[in-house]
Amino acid sequence: ASGGQEPRPTAPTAERFVVFEDRSGGGRTPRPECLSGYVRRSHPLYDRYHLLILERPIHTAAEPVADPGRCLGADWMKVPYDSSLTALSVATDEILVRFKPGVAAREIDALFREHALTLDEPAADSRTLTAKTHRPISESLAIVKKLQTSSLVDYAEPNKLVIRFER
């Protein structure tokens, strides 16, 4: 930087984040040594979905833990996510499902039972439902793929938590 000005921090990028799901059901606090070199992002929704979101600060002298997942233990599973310069998008254990016109309630019930889904919240439009899997996110993503192949379903996609960055 010229003129003695500090360089401006850039927006967060994918390599600065690590996202984990607490497969034990949540409520546990990770060991502090597992978070060394990272900043833990907090929000009530992260707790609702049992997510641990770690960000590596742009300017820090601390070296991050080489493998936070190994340090955290087997109950913490790394979760895939999408990112841009302005947001981080993380799948949850909820699935948005839109059924084709004319699908009967008994067919929807049978499909939900087949995949052990529960109705989380109905949408204003009765063909679109939010289903809760009560399973790890990786298994929820596999169920999404199965639902996408069903002749009863228009579309199925993970309900994503979108985290916007301050600019």
CSV table of C-alpha atoms in Angstrom, one decimal:
chain,number,residue,atom,x,y,z
A,1,ALA,CA,0.0,0.0,0.0
A,2,SER,CA,1.4,3.4,-0.9
A,3,GLY,CA,1.2,6.6,1.1
A,4,GLY,CA,1.4,4.7,4.5
A,5,GLN,CA,-2.2,3.4,4.2
A,6,GLU,CA,-3.1,0.0,5.6
A,7,PRO,CA,-4.3,-2.5,3.0
A,8,ARG,CA,-8.1,-2.9,3.1
A,9,PRO,CA,-9.2,-6.4,4.2
A,10,THR,CA,-11.0,-8.3,1.5
A,11,ALA,CA,-14.3,-10.1,1.8
A,12,PRO,CA,-14.0,-13.6,3.3
A,13,THR,CA,-13.3,-16.5,0.8
A,14,ALA,CA,-14.0,-20.2,0.9
A,15,GLU,CA,-10.6,-21.2,2.2
A,16,ARG,CA,-11.1,-19.0,5.3
A,17,PHE,CA,-14.0,-21.1,6.6
A,18,VAL,CA,-14.5,-24.5,8.1
A,19,VAL,CA,-18.1,-25.7,8.8
A,20,PHE,CA,-18.9,-28.6,11.1
A,21,GLU,CA,-22.2,-30.2,12.2
A,22,ASP,CA,-22.5,-31.6,15.8
A,23,ARG,CA,-23.9,-35.0,15.1
A,24,SER,CA,-24.5,-35.7,18.8
A,25,GLY,CA,-27.5,-33.4,18.8
A,26,GLY,CA,-25.9,-30.1,19.7
A,27,GLY,CA,-25.4,-28.3,23.0
A,28,ARG,CA,-21.8,-29.2,23.3
A,29,THR,CA,-19.0,-26.7,23.5
A,30,PRO,CA,-16.0,-27.5,21.3
A,31,ARG,CA,-12.6,-27.7,23.1
A,32,PRO,CA,-10.8,-24.3,22.9
A,33,GLU,CA,-7.6,-25.8,21.6
A,34,CYS,CA,-9.6,-27.0,18.5
A,35,LEU,CA,-10.5,-23.4,17.6
A,36,SER,CA,-7.0,-22.0,17.9
A,37,GLY,CA,-6.3,-19.6,15.0
A,38,TYR,CA,-10.0,-19.3,14.1
A,39,VAL,CA,-12.9,-17.1,15.1
A,40,ARG,CA,-16.1,-18.8,16.0
A,41,ARG,CA,-19.1,-17.2,14.3
A,42,SER,CA,-22.2,-17.2,16.5
A,43,HIS,CA,-25.9,-16.9,15.8
A,44,PRO,CA,-29.0,-18.7,17.3
A,45,LEU,CA,-29.6,-20.3,13.9
A,46,TYR,CA,-26.2,-22.0,14.0
A,47,ASP,CA,-27.2,-23.5,17.3
A,48,ARG,CA,-30.6,-24.6,15.9
A,49,TYR,CA,-28.9,-26.5,13.1
A,50,HIS,CA,-26.0,-27.7,15.4
A,51,LEU,CA,-23.4,-25.9,13.2
A,52,LEU,CA,-20.0,-24.7,14.2
A,53,ILE,CA,-18.7,-22.1,11.7
A,54,LEU,CA,-15.1,-21.2,12.0
A,55,GLU,CA,-13.5,-18.3,10.2
A,56,ARG,CA,-9.8,-17.8,9.8
A,57,PRO,CA,-9.2,-14.0,10.3
A,58,ILE,CA,-7.6,-12.2,7.4
A,59,HIS,CA,-4.9,-10.6,9.5
A,60,THR,CA,-3.6,-12.9,12.3
A,61,ALA,CA,-0.3,-14.1,13.6
A,62,ALA,CA,-1.9,-17.2,15.1
A,63,GLU,CA,-1.4,-20.4,13.1
A,64,PRO,CA,-4.7,-22.3,12.8
A,65,VAL,CA,-5.1,-25.8,14.0
A,66,ALA,CA,-4.1,-28.0,11.1
A,67,ASP,CA,-7.2,-30.2,11.3
A,68,PRO,CA,-9.9,-28.9,13.6
A,69,GLY,CA,-12.1,-31.9,12.7
A,70,ARG,CA,-9.6,-34.4,14.1
A,71,CYS,CA,-9.3,-32.3,17.2
A,72,LEU,CA,-13.1,-31.9,17.7
A,73,GLY,CA,-13.7,-35.7,17.5
A,74,ALA,CA,-16.0,-38.1,15.7
A,75,ASP,CA,-19.2,-36.4,16.6
A,76,TRP,CA,-18.3,-33.3,14.6
A,77,MET,CA,-18.6,-33.8,10.8
A,78,LYS,CA,-17.3,-31.4,8.2
A,79,VAL,CA,-20.1,-29.9,6.1
A,80,PRO,CA,-19.9,-28.8,2.5
A,81,TYR,CA,-20.9,-25.2,1.8
A,82,ASP,CA,-21.0,-22.7,-1.1
A,83,SER,CA,-19.4,-19.3,-0.8
A,84,SER,CA,-19.1,-16.0,-2.6
A,85,LEU,CA,-17.5,-12.7,-1.7
A,86,THR,CA,-20.7,-11.7,0.1
A,87,ALA,CA,-22.2,-14.9,1.6
A,88,LEU,CA,-21.7,-18.4,2.9
A,89,SER,CA,-24.5,-20.9,2.1
A,90,VAL,CA,-24.7,-24.1,4.3
A,91,ALA,CA,-27.2,-26.9,3.8
A,92,THR,CA,-29.3,-27.9,6.8
A,93,ASP,CA,-31.2,-31.1,7.8
A,94,GLU,CA,-34.4,-29.6,6.2
A,95,ILE,CA,-35.5,-30.3,2.7
A,96,LEU,CA,-37.8,-28.1,0.6
A,97,VAL,CA,-40.1,-30.3,-1.5
A,98,ARG,CA,-42.6,-29.2,-4.1
A,99,PHE,CA,-45.0,-31.9,-5.3
A,100,LYS,CA,-46.5,-32.2,-8.7
A,101,PRO,CA,-50.1,-31.1,-9.2
A,102,GLY,CA,-52.6,-33.8,-8.2
A,103,VAL,CA,-50.4,-35.7,-5.8
A,104,ALA,CA,-52.7,-37.0,-3.0
A,105,ALA,CA,-52.0,-36.4,0.7
A,106,ARG,CA,-51.7,-40.2,1.2
A,107,GLU,CA,-48.9,-40.3,-1.4
A,108,ILE,CA,-47.1,-37.5,0.3
A,109,ASP,CA,-47.5,-39.3,3.7
A,110,ALA,CA,-46.1,-42.5,2.2
A,111,LEU,CA,-43.1,-40.8,0.7
A,112,PHE,CA,-42.4,-39.0,4.0
A,113,ARG,CA,-42.7,-42.4,5.9
A,114,GLU,CA,-40.4,-44.1,3.3
A,115,HIS,CA,-37.6,-41.5,4.0
A,116,ALA,CA,-38.5,-41.0,7.8
A,117,LEU,CA,-39.3,-37.3,7.2
A,118,THR,CA,-41.4,-35.1,9.3
A,119,LEU,CA,-43.3,-32.0,8.3
A,120,ASP,CA,-41.5,-29.0,9.6
A,121,GLU,CA,-43.6,-26.2,8.3
A,122,PRO,CA,-46.2,-26.0,5.5
A,123,ALA,CA,-45.7,-23.3,2.9
A,124,ALA,CA,-48.5,-20.9,1.8
A,125,ASP,CA,-48.8,-23.1,-1.3
A,126,SER,CA,-49.9,-26.6,-0.2
A,127,ARG,CA,-47.7,-28.3,-2.8
A,128,THR,CA,-44.5,-27.0,-1.2
A,129,LEU,CA,-43.4,-28.4,2.1
A,130,THR,CA,-40.4,-28.2,4.4
A,131,ALA,CA,-39.4,-31.6,5.6
A,132,LYS,CA,-37.1,-32.3,8.6
A,133,THR,CA,-34.8,-35.3,8.2
A,134,HIS,CA,-33.5,-35.6,11.8
A,135,ARG,CA,-30.3,-36.9,10.3
A,136,PRO,CA,-26.8,-35.6,9.6
A,137,ILE,CA,-26.6,-33.1,6.8
A,138,SER,CA,-24.7,-35.6,4.6
A,139,GLU,CA,-27.5,-38.1,4.9
A,140,SER,CA,-30.1,-35.3,4.3
A,141,LEU,CA,-28.3,-34.4,1.0
A,142,ALA,CA,-28.6,-38.1,-0.1
A,143,ILE,CA,-32.4,-38.0,0.6
A,144,VAL,CA,-32.7,-34.9,-1.5
A,145,LYS,CA,-31.1,-36.8,-4.5
A,146,LYS,CA,-33.6,-39.7,-3.9
A,147,LEU,CA,-36.6,-37.3,-3.8
A,148,GLN,CA,-35.4,-35.6,-7.0
A,149,THR,CA,-36.0,-38.9,-8.8
A,150,SER,CA,-39.5,-39.4,-7.5
A,151,SER,CA,-42.3,-39.2,-10.0
A,152,LEU,CA,-44.4,-37.3,-7.3
A,153,VAL,CA,-41.9,-34.5,-6.9
A,154,ASP,CA,-41.4,-31.3,-9.0
A,155,TYR,CA,-38.3,-30.4,-7.1
A,156,ALA,CA,-36.4,-31.1,-3.9
A,157,GLU,CA,-33.5,-29.1,-2.5
A,158,PRO,CA,-31.8,-28.6,0.8
A,159,ASN,CA,-33.0,-25.7,2.9
A,160,LYS,CA,-29.9,-23.6,3.1
A,161,LEU,CA,-28.8,-21.2,5.8
A,162,VAL,CA,-27.3,-18.1,4.1
A,163,ILE,CA,-24.8,-16.1,6.1
A,164,ARG,CA,-24.2,-12.6,4.6
A,165,PHE,CA,-20.9,-10.8,5.3
A,166,GLU,CA,-20.7,-7.2,6.3
A,167,ARG,CA,-18.9,-5.2,3.7
